[in-house]
Coordinates of C-alpha atoms in Angstrom, one line a residue:
Chain A
M1 CA 99.1 129.5 84.5
I2 CA 99.2 129.9 88.2
S3 CA 102.3 129.5 90.3
A4 CA 103.3 126.3 92.0
N5 CA 102.9 127.8 95.4
L6 CA 99.4 129.0 94.8
T7 CA 98.6 125.5 93.3
A8 CA 99.9 123.9 96.4
L9 CA 97.7 126.1 98.6
F10 CA 94.6 125.2 96.6
Y11 CA 95.5 121.5 97.0
L12 CA 95.7 122.1 100.7
I13 CA 92.2 123.6 100.7
S14 CA 90.8 120.6 98.9
G15 CA 92.6 118.3 101.4
I16 CA 90.9 120.2 104.2
L17 CA 87.5 120.0 102.5
F18 CA 88.0 116.2 102.3
I19 CA 88.7 116.1 106.1
L20 CA 85.4 118.0 106.6
A21 CA 83.6 115.5 104.4
L22 CA 84.6 112.7 106.7
R23 CA 83.8 114.8 109.7
G24 CA 80.3 115.3 108.5
L25 CA 79.6 111.6 108.8
S26 CA 79.6 111.8 112.6
S27 CA 75.9 112.2 112.4
P28 CA 73.3 111.7 109.6
D29 CA 72.2 115.3 110.0
T30 CA 75.5 116.8 109.0
S31 CA 76.5 114.0 106.6
R32 CA 74.8 115.5 103.5
Q33 CA 76.6 118.8 104.0
G34 CA 79.8 116.8 104.4
N35 CA 79.3 115.2 101.1
Y36 CA 79.1 118.6 99.5
F37 CA 82.4 119.6 101.1
G38 CA 83.9 116.5 99.5
I39 CA 82.5 117.4 96.1
A40 CA 83.8 121.0 96.4
G41 CA 87.2 119.7 97.3
M42 CA 87.3 117.5 94.3
I43 CA 86.2 120.3 91.9
I44 CA 88.9 122.6 93.3
A45 CA 91.6 120.0 92.9
I46 CA 90.6 119.3 89.3
V47 CA 90.3 122.9 88.3
V48 CA 93.6 123.9 89.9
T49 CA 95.3 121.1 88.0
F50 CA 94.0 122.4 84.7
L51 CA 95.1 125.9 85.6
S52 CA 98.6 124.8 86.8
V53 CA 99.3 123.0 83.5
G54 CA 98.2 126.3 81.9
S55 CA 98.5 126.5 78.1
F56 CA 95.4 125.5 76.2
S57 CA 95.8 122.6 73.9
I58 CA 93.8 119.9 72.0
S59 CA 94.8 117.5 74.8
L60 CA 92.7 119.5 77.2
I61 CA 89.6 118.9 75.2
Y62 CA 90.3 115.2 75.2
V63 CA 90.8 115.3 78.9
I64 CA 87.4 116.9 79.4
I65 CA 85.8 114.4 77.0
F66 CA 87.3 111.4 78.9
L67 CA 86.3 113.0 82.2
M68 CA 82.8 113.2 81.0
I69 CA 82.7 109.7 79.7
G70 CA 83.9 108.3 83.0
G71 CA 81.6 110.7 84.8
A72 CA 78.6 109.5 82.8
I73 CA 79.4 105.9 83.5
G74 CA 79.8 106.6 87.2
A75 CA 76.6 108.6 87.5
F76 CA 74.7 105.9 85.6
I77 CA 76.0 103.2 88.0
A78 CA 75.3 105.4 91.0
F79 CA 71.6 105.8 90.1
K80 CA 71.0 102.3 88.9
I81 CA 72.6 100.2 91.6
P82 CA 70.3 98.6 94.0
M83 CA 71.2 99.2 97.7
T84 CA 71.6 95.4 98.3
A85 CA 74.5 95.5 95.8
M86 CA 76.4 98.1 97.7
P87 CA 79.3 95.8 98.9
E88 CA 80.2 94.7 95.4
L89 CA 79.9 98.3 94.1
V90 CA 82.3 99.5 96.7
A91 CA 84.7 96.6 95.9
G92 CA 84.4 97.5 92.2
F93 CA 85.2 101.1 92.9
H94 CA 88.2 100.2 95.0
S95 CA 89.5 98.2 92.1
L96 CA 89.3 101.4 89.9
V97 CA 91.2 103.5 92.3
G98 CA 93.9 100.8 92.4
L99 CA 94.1 100.5 88.7
A100 CA 94.2 104.3 88.3
A101 CA 97.1 104.5 90.7
V102 CA 98.9 101.8 88.7
F103 CA 98.3 103.7 85.5
V104 CA 99.4 107.1 86.9
A105 CA 102.6 105.4 88.2
I106 CA 103.2 103.9 84.8
A107 CA 102.7 107.2 83.1
A108 CA 105.1 108.9 85.5
Y109 CA 107.7 106.1 85.0
L110 CA 107.5 106.4 81.2
N111 CA 107.5 110.2 81.1
P112 CA 109.2 111.5 84.3
E113 CA 109.8 114.9 82.8
A114 CA 106.1 115.8 82.9
F115 CA 106.2 115.4 86.6
N116 CA 109.6 116.9 87.3
L117 CA 111.0 113.6 88.4
G118 CA 114.1 113.5 86.3
N119 CA 114.7 111.8 82.9
I120 CA 113.9 108.4 81.6
G121 CA 116.5 106.0 83.0
N122 CA 117.6 108.6 85.5
I123 CA 114.6 109.1 87.7
K124 CA 115.2 110.5 91.2
L125 CA 115.7 107.7 93.7
A126 CA 113.1 108.9 96.1
S127 CA 110.5 109.3 93.4
L128 CA 111.3 105.9 92.0
I129 CA 110.7 104.3 95.4
E130 CA 107.5 106.2 96.0
M131 CA 106.1 105.4 92.6
S132 CA 107.0 101.7 92.8
I133 CA 105.3 101.5 96.2
G134 CA 102.3 103.3 94.8
A135 CA 102.2 101.0 91.8
A136 CA 102.6 97.8 93.8
V137 CA 99.9 98.7 96.4
G138 CA 97.6 100.0 93.6
A139 CA 98.0 96.7 91.7
I140 CA 97.3 94.6 94.9
T141 CA 94.2 96.8 95.5
F142 CA 93.1 96.3 92.0
S143 CA 93.3 92.5 91.7
G144 CA 92.3 92.0 95.3
S145 CA 89.2 94.1 94.8
I146 CA 88.3 92.3 91.6
I147 CA 88.4 89.0 93.5
A148 CA 86.3 90.5 96.3
F149 CA 83.9 91.8 93.7
L150 CA 83.5 88.4 92.0
K151 CA 82.9 86.7 95.4
L152 CA 80.3 89.3 96.5
R153 CA 78.6 89.2 93.2
G154 CA 78.4 85.4 93.4
I155 CA 80.2 85.0 90.1
M156 CA 82.9 83.2 92.1
S157 CA 82.1 80.9 95.0
G158 CA 82.3 82.7 98.4
S159 CA 83.9 79.8 100.1
P160 CA 87.6 80.1 100.8
I161 CA 90.0 78.6 98.3
T162 CA 93.1 77.2 100.0
F163 CA 96.0 75.1 98.8
S164 CA 99.1 73.8 100.6
G165 CA 102.0 76.1 100.6
Q166 CA 99.7 79.1 100.0
H167 CA 101.1 81.2 102.8
F168 CA 104.6 80.3 101.9
L169 CA 104.0 81.4 98.3
N170 CA 102.5 84.7 99.5
L171 CA 105.6 85.3 101.7
I172 CA 107.9 84.6 98.8
L173 CA 106.0 86.9 96.5
G174 CA 105.9 89.6 99.2
I175 CA 109.7 89.4 99.6
A176 CA 110.0 89.4 95.8
I177 CA 108.2 92.7 95.6
F178 CA 110.8 94.3 97.9
I179 CA 113.7 92.8 96.0
L180 CA 112.2 94.0 92.7
I181 CA 111.9 97.5 94.0
F182 CA 115.5 97.4 95.2
Y183 CA 116.8 96.3 91.8
L184 CA 114.5 98.7 90.0
C185 CA 116.1 101.6 91.9
K186 CA 119.6 100.2 91.0
T187 CA 119.0 99.5 87.3
Q188 CA 115.9 101.5 86.3
S189 CA 115.1 98.6 84.0
N190 CA 111.7 98.6 82.4
N191 CA 111.4 94.9 82.6
I192 CA 111.8 95.0 86.4
F193 CA 109.1 97.6 86.6
W194 CA 106.6 95.5 84.6
T195 CA 107.5 92.4 86.6
L196 CA 106.9 94.3 89.8
I197 CA 103.4 95.2 88.7
A198 CA 102.7 91.7 87.5
V199 CA 103.8 90.2 90.8
S200 CA 101.7 92.7 92.7
F201 CA 98.6 91.8 90.7
L202 CA 99.3 88.1 91.6
V203 CA 99.7 88.9 95.2
G204 CA 96.3 90.7 95.3
V205 CA 94.6 87.6 93.9
L206 CA 96.3 85.2 96.2
L207 CA 95.6 87.4 99.2
I208 CA 91.8 87.5 98.8
V209 CA 91.2 84.0 97.3
P210 CA 91.4 82.2 100.7
I211 CA 89.1 84.5 102.5
G212 CA 85.5 83.4 102.8
G213 CA 82.2 85.3 102.3
A214 CA 81.4 86.4 105.8
D215 CA 84.9 87.8 106.3
M216 CA 84.2 90.2 103.5
P217 CA 83.5 93.2 105.8
V218 CA 87.2 93.0 106.9
V219 CA 88.4 92.5 103.3
I220 CA 86.5 95.4 101.9
S221 CA 87.7 97.7 104.7
M222 CA 91.2 96.5 104.2
L223 CA 91.1 97.1 100.4
N224 CA 89.6 100.5 101.2
S225 CA 92.7 101.2 103.3
Y226 CA 95.1 99.9 100.6
S227 CA 93.5 102.2 98.0
G228 CA 94.3 105.1 100.4
W229 CA 98.0 104.0 100.8
A230 CA 98.3 103.6 97.0
A231 CA 97.0 107.2 96.5
A232 CA 99.4 108.5 99.2
G233 CA 102.3 106.7 97.5
I234 CA 101.4 108.4 94.2
G235 CA 100.9 111.7 96.1
F236 CA 104.5 111.6 97.3
T237 CA 105.7 110.9 93.7
L238 CA 103.7 113.8 92.4
E239 CA 104.5 116.0 95.4
N240 CA 100.8 116.7 95.7
T241 CA 99.4 117.6 99.1
A242 CA 95.8 116.9 98.3
L243 CA 96.7 113.3 97.4
I244 CA 99.0 112.8 100.4
I245 CA 96.3 114.1 102.8
T246 CA 93.5 112.1 101.1
G247 CA 95.6 109.0 101.0
A248 CA 96.4 109.2 104.7
L249 CA 92.7 109.8 105.6
V250 CA 91.4 107.0 103.5
G251 CA 94.2 104.7 104.6
S252 CA 93.6 105.2 108.2
S253 CA 89.8 105.1 107.7
G254 CA 90.0 101.7 106.1
A255 CA 92.4 100.5 108.8
I256 CA 90.0 101.5 111.6
L257 CA 87.1 99.9 109.9
S258 CA 89.1 96.6 109.5
Y259 CA 90.0 96.8 113.2
I260 CA 86.3 97.4 114.2
M261 CA 85.2 94.4 112.1
C262 CA 87.9 92.1 113.4
K263 CA 87.0 93.0 116.9
A264 CA 83.3 92.4 116.3
M265 CA 84.2 88.8 115.2
N266 CA 86.8 88.4 118.0
R267 CA 89.4 87.5 115.4
S268 CA 92.8 88.8 114.8
F269 CA 93.5 90.6 111.6
V270 CA 96.2 88.1 110.8
S271 CA 93.8 85.1 111.1
V272 CA 91.3 86.8 108.7
I273 CA 94.1 87.4 106.2
L274 CA 95.4 83.9 106.5
G275 CA 91.9 82.9 105.5
G276 CA 90.3 79.4 105.3
F277 CA 87.9 80.2 108.1
G278 CA 84.7 78.2 108.1
A279 CA 85.9 75.8 105.5
D280 CA 85.6 72.5 107.5
N281 CA 85.2 73.4 111.1
S282 CA 81.9 71.6 111.6
S283 CA 82.8 68.2 113.0
D284 CA 80.4 65.5 112.0
D285 CA 79.8 63.9 115.4
L286 CA 78.7 67.3 116.8
K287 CA 76.2 67.6 114.0
E288 CA 74.8 64.1 114.6
K289 CA 74.2 64.8 118.2
K290 CA 72.3 68.0 117.4
D291 CA 70.2 66.4 114.7
Q292 CA 68.4 64.4 117.3
K293 CA 67.4 67.4 119.3
P294 CA 63.8 68.5 118.8
V295 CA 63.2 71.8 117.0
K296 CA 60.0 73.7 117.2
S297 CA 58.9 75.1 113.9
G298 CA 55.9 77.2 113.1
N299 CA 54.2 79.1 110.3
A300 CA 53.4 82.7 109.6
E301 CA 50.2 82.5 111.5
D302 CA 52.0 81.4 114.7
A303 CA 54.5 84.1 114.3
A304 CA 51.8 86.8 113.7
F305 CA 49.9 85.6 116.8
L306 CA 53.1 85.8 118.9
M307 CA 53.9 89.2 117.8
K308 CA 50.4 90.6 118.1
N309 CA 50.4 89.7 121.7
A310 CA 53.8 91.1 122.4
S311 CA 54.4 94.6 123.7
S312 CA 58.0 95.0 122.6
I313 CA 59.8 93.4 119.7
I314 CA 63.5 93.6 118.7
I315 CA 64.3 92.8 115.1
V316 CA 67.7 91.3 114.2
P317 CA 68.5 91.6 110.5
G318 CA 71.4 89.9 108.8
Y319 CA 72.9 89.0 105.4
G320 CA 69.9 86.7 104.6
M321 CA 67.6 89.8 104.7
A322 CA 69.8 91.4 102.0
V323 CA 69.9 88.3 99.9
A324 CA 66.1 87.9 100.0
Q325 CA 65.6 91.7 99.6
A326 CA 63.2 91.5 102.5
Q327 CA 63.8 95.0 104.0
H328 CA 60.6 96.5 102.5
A329 CA 58.4 93.7 103.6
L330 CA 60.0 93.9 107.0
R331 CA 59.2 97.6 107.2
E332 CA 55.6 96.9 106.3
M333 CA 55.3 94.4 109.0
V334 CA 56.8 96.8 111.6
D335 CA 54.3 99.5 110.5
K336 CA 51.4 97.1 111.2
L337 CA 52.9 96.2 114.6
K338 CA 53.3 99.8 115.5
K339 CA 49.7 100.5 114.8
N340 CA 48.9 98.0 117.5
D341 CA 51.0 100.0 119.9
I342 CA 53.8 97.5 119.9
K343 CA 57.3 98.9 120.5
V344 CA 59.7 97.8 117.8
K345 CA 63.5 98.4 117.6
Y346 CA 66.2 97.1 115.4
A347 CA 69.4 95.5 116.6
I348 CA 72.4 95.5 114.3
H349 CA 75.6 93.5 114.9
P350 CA 78.7 95.2 113.5
V351 CA 79.5 92.4 111.1
A352 CA 75.9 91.7 109.9
G353 CA 76.0 91.7 106.2
R354 CA 78.9 91.9 103.9
M355 CA 80.3 95.3 104.6
P356 CA 80.4 97.8 107.5
G357 CA 77.0 99.4 107.9
H358 CA 75.4 97.2 105.3
M359 CA 72.2 96.6 107.3
N360 CA 71.8 100.3 108.2
V361 CA 71.8 101.3 104.6
L362 CA 69.2 98.7 103.7
L363 CA 66.9 99.7 106.5
A364 CA 67.3 103.3 105.6
E365 CA 66.3 102.4 102.1
A366 CA 63.2 100.8 103.4
N367 CA 62.4 104.1 105.2
V368 CA 63.2 102.9 108.7
P369 CA 64.1 106.0 110.8
Y370 CA 67.7 105.7 111.9
D371 CA 66.8 106.5 115.5
E372 CA 65.0 103.1 115.8
V373 CA 68.1 101.3 114.8
F374 CA 70.6 100.4 117.5
E375 CA 74.1 99.0 117.7
L376 CA 75.0 95.9 119.6
E377 CA 76.3 97.6 122.8
D378 CA 73.3 100.0 123.0
I379 CA 70.6 97.4 122.8
N380 CA 72.0 94.2 124.2
N381 CA 70.6 94.8 127.6
D382 CA 67.1 95.3 126.2
F383 CA 66.6 91.7 125.0
A384 CA 65.9 90.5 128.6
N385 CA 63.0 92.9 128.8
S386 CA 61.5 92.3 125.4
D387 CA 58.8 89.8 124.4
V388 CA 59.9 88.8 120.9
A389 CA 63.2 88.7 119.1
F390 CA 62.6 88.5 115.3
V391 CA 65.8 87.1 113.7
I392 CA 65.7 87.6 109.9
G393 CA 68.7 86.4 108.0
A394 CA 71.2 86.6 110.8
N395 CA 72.8 83.5 112.4
D396 CA 76.3 83.3 113.8
V397 CA 75.9 86.8 115.5
T398 CA 73.0 85.4 117.6
N399 CA 74.7 82.1 118.6
P400 CA 74.8 81.8 122.4
I401 CA 77.6 79.3 122.1
A402 CA 80.0 82.2 121.6
K403 CA 79.5 82.9 125.3
T404 CA 79.7 79.4 126.7
D405 CA 81.8 77.0 124.7
P406 CA 85.6 77.9 124.6
K407 CA 86.1 75.2 122.0
S408 CA 83.8 76.8 119.5
P409 CA 85.5 78.8 116.7
I410 CA 83.4 81.8 117.4
F411 CA 84.0 81.7 121.2
G412 CA 84.5 85.2 122.5
M413 CA 82.8 86.9 119.6
P414 CA 80.4 89.6 120.9
V415 CA 76.8 88.3 120.1
L416 CA 73.3 89.7 120.4
D417 CA 71.7 88.2 123.5
V418 CA 68.6 87.1 121.5
E419 CA 68.0 84.1 123.7
K420 CA 67.1 86.3 126.7
C421 CA 63.9 87.4 125.0
K422 CA 60.7 85.6 126.1
S423 CA 60.4 84.1 122.7
V424 CA 62.6 84.1 119.6
L425 CA 61.3 83.9 116.0
F426 CA 64.0 82.7 113.7
I427 CA 63.5 82.9 109.9
K428 CA 65.8 80.5 108.1
R429 CA 65.7 78.3 105.1
S430 CA 67.0 75.2 106.9
L431 CA 68.9 74.1 110.0
S432 CA 72.2 74.3 108.2
P433 CA 75.0 76.0 110.2
G434 CA 76.0 79.5 109.5
Y435 CA 79.2 80.8 107.9
A436 CA 81.4 79.8 110.8
G437 CA 80.3 76.2 110.3
V438 CA 78.9 76.1 113.9
D439 CA 75.5 74.8 114.7
N440 CA 73.4 77.5 116.3
E441 CA 72.3 76.3 119.8
L442 CA 69.5 78.8 119.6
F443 CA 67.5 76.6 117.2
Y444 CA 66.9 74.0 119.9
R445 CA 65.9 76.3 122.7
D446 CA 62.4 75.9 124.1
N447 CA 61.6 79.6 123.5
T448 CA 62.6 79.5 119.9
L449 CA 60.2 79.1 117.1
M450 CA 61.8 78.3 113.7
L451 CA 60.2 79.7 110.6
F452 CA 61.5 77.7 107.7
A453 CA 61.1 79.8 104.6
D454 CA 62.6 82.5 102.4
A455 CA 62.9 85.7 104.5
K456 CA 60.9 87.9 102.2
K457 CA 58.1 85.4 101.6
M458 CA 57.7 84.6 105.3
T459 CA 57.6 88.3 106.2
E460 CA 55.0 89.0 103.6
D461 CA 52.9 86.1 105.0
I462 CA 53.2 87.4 108.5
V463 CA 52.0 90.8 107.3
K464 CA 48.9 89.2 105.8
N465 CA 48.3 87.3 109.1
L466 CA 48.6 90.5 111.1
D467 CA 45.3 91.9 109.8
Chain B
M1 CA 121.7 122.6 106.1
E2 CA 118.4 122.8 104.3
I3 CA 115.5 120.4 105.1
D4 CA 114.5 118.1 102.3
P5 CA 111.0 119.0 101.1
F6 CA 110.3 115.3 101.4
I7 CA 110.4 115.7 105.2
F8 CA 107.6 118.3 104.9
R9 CA 105.5 116.0 102.9
L10 CA 106.1 113.2 105.3
S11 CA 105.0 115.5 108.2
I12 CA 101.8 116.3 106.3
F13 CA 101.3 112.6 105.7
I14 CA 101.8 111.5 109.3
L15 CA 99.7 114.4 110.7
S16 CA 96.9 113.5 108.3
I17 CA 96.9 109.9 109.5
F18 CA 96.3 111.2 113.0
I19 CA 93.5 113.5 111.8
G20 CA 92.0 110.5 109.9
Y21 CA 92.3 108.4 113.0
Y22 CA 90.3 110.8 115.2
V23 CA 87.8 111.8 112.5
V24 CA 87.0 108.3 111.5
W25 CA 86.5 107.1 115.1
S26 CA 83.8 109.8 115.5
V27 CA 81.9 108.5 112.5
T28 CA 78.7 106.8 113.7
P29 CA 78.6 103.1 112.9
S30 CA 75.3 103.4 111.0
L31 CA 77.1 105.5 108.4
H32 CA 80.0 103.1 107.8
T33 CA 78.8 102.2 104.3
P34 CA 78.6 105.9 103.2
L35 CA 82.0 106.4 104.8
M36 CA 83.5 103.7 102.6
S37 CA 81.8 105.1 99.4
V38 CA 82.9 108.7 100.2
T39 CA 86.5 107.7 101.0
N40 CA 86.4 105.9 97.7
A41 CA 85.3 109.0 95.9
I42 CA 87.9 111.3 97.5
S43 CA 90.8 108.9 97.0
S44 CA 90.0 109.3 93.3
V45 CA 91.7 112.7 93.6
I46 CA 94.4 110.7 92.0
I47 CA 92.8 112.0 88.9
V48 CA 95.1 115.1 89.2
G49 CA 98.1 112.8 88.4
A50 CA 96.2 111.3 85.5
I51 CA 95.4 114.8 84.1
I52 CA 99.0 115.9 84.3
A53 CA 100.1 112.7 82.6
A54 CA 97.5 113.1 79.9
L55 CA 98.3 116.7 79.2
A56 CA 102.1 115.9 78.9
G57 CA 101.7 114.7 75.3
S58 CA 103.0 117.0 72.6
S59 CA 100.6 118.5 70.1
E60 CA 101.8 116.2 67.4
N61 CA 101.4 113.1 69.5
I62 CA 98.5 113.6 71.9
F63 CA 98.2 109.9 72.6
S64 CA 101.8 109.0 73.4
T65 CA 102.2 105.8 75.5
S66 CA 102.4 107.7 78.8
S67 CA 99.6 110.1 78.1
T68 CA 97.4 107.2 77.0
F69 CA 97.8 105.7 80.4
G70 CA 96.9 109.1 81.8
F71 CA 93.7 109.2 79.7
I72 CA 92.6 105.7 80.8
A73 CA 93.3 106.6 84.4
I74 CA 91.1 109.8 83.9
I75 CA 88.2 107.6 82.9
L76 CA 88.7 105.2 85.8
A77 CA 89.0 107.9 88.3
A78 CA 86.1 109.9 86.9
V79 CA 83.8 106.8 87.2
N80 CA 84.8 106.7 90.8
I81 CA 84.4 110.4 91.5
F82 CA 80.9 110.7 90.0
G83 CA 79.8 107.3 91.1
G84 CA 81.2 107.6 94.6
F85 CA 79.8 111.0 95.4
L86 CA 76.5 110.4 93.8
V87 CA 75.9 107.0 95.4
T88 CA 76.9 108.5 98.8
Q89 CA 74.4 111.3 98.3
R90 CA 71.8 108.8 97.4
M91 CA 72.4 106.8 100.5
L92 CA 72.5 109.8 102.8
Q93 CA 69.2 111.0 101.5
M94 CA 67.6 107.8 102.8
Y95 CA 68.7 108.4 106.4
K96 CA 65.7 110.0 108.0
K97 CA 64.6 110.6 111.6
K98 CA 61.3 109.5 113.1
G99 CA 58.3 111.5 111.9
K100 CA 60.1 113.2 109.0
K101 CA 58.8 111.3 106.0

């Protein structure tokens, strides 16, 4: 058994290692080393916890067995999961952190002596507040992440589910949580504790249900943040520095990502949370007008011809590329183009895909070097000097209407200036509007050639035609 | 008068938020997905609470209600720890520079 002070120092070390793990992600070169720091921090934390409890018992063997079971499941998932499923994986993992936080809070509530928090029915006030906040946030994280997971996985429709009085109900439930915590502190009644957890589960569901598919980058980041705050809440209860530091890091990380995502859509965090976006914004008369406009469409041969005669091409991937799993075919196409001395770059909008950095991971999976991939602000000026923009699976993030029509729901959103290219190739299944329910003006431009097909199939056909 | 230890923990918490703020802003946008998976993995350090809860059962009753919750939480957190770090590792291996194949 090691002293409480020494234990605390080791927890501090693992907290510092976690900071270094995040620091490593500032560049791909240092990121792998950063991940090892994170692993080291985790090992230290777990080993020190074993040592601090001290005495060897049968329970310890069970702990190790359960640890191994969970570890095996986790490792299996980590190796099997396809990269396109990363958003739902992350959502699923968030739900586990949330549920673990709830369970630890329950365990602490039922057996406060084990954590030096007082006795049953007489738990220290501060600890009780901390553990109920941890439990409530953990429960919201859990059920919210489950809904996000179901939506991302396609088990549940990605379209927003709204009903009248929704926001009022959420407000009431939110207030109810505070009232329950207040009475829990006064009475220490078990029933109130369970009710608190149940209400929090419900809030998590109601919070995410009205949010539509393309707002998922914000939702995932937000849930990431919540899982951090839940961990921090538990950290205060357990008086554990490693948990407090980690919770704060993760909480602020998720919050920053949510902010970046909201900014990239020019929407306020509140409007995303209130949800319902893209449900019925497309007014019919607007659609009719546009339907009469001529659209130029072509086939793989036309596209290959255009690209062969170009000297610089910018590729704009979006969620459609992930759905069609077209990243490998795309890479093959780019290889062929490069052989013909054509300069190719990739342009990525911050909210392309269903989570922050989604497109970057998919391109990395297809062996695209990361120094060919550019963020919006770094590449937007290059469109005007490029011959061809190849839009594969993106839509709203290329819509020039965001710059011109103040009435459009996406007005003010930073977009890729695709239309400035000499010609635009746009792979899409149909002319249907994107997530925001806004028709894309780009389809009807003279320099746009629409390629109506599945992204993967079209790309493969283009590859054949490039020979 | 003595300062409540809670104040110290609160100080650590708030300073860590600031560290997190500056560290995360320096993360390159192309690594935002690994950032999410690694934060996921490290937040599973909550497993230390689960271990303490699980080990609190007496030798006659290893699976008391509270330690059972601890054991389940160990599994959940362990899935996350192994899954989170390994999937991050797998992703980071894929990020390559031009020429290095």
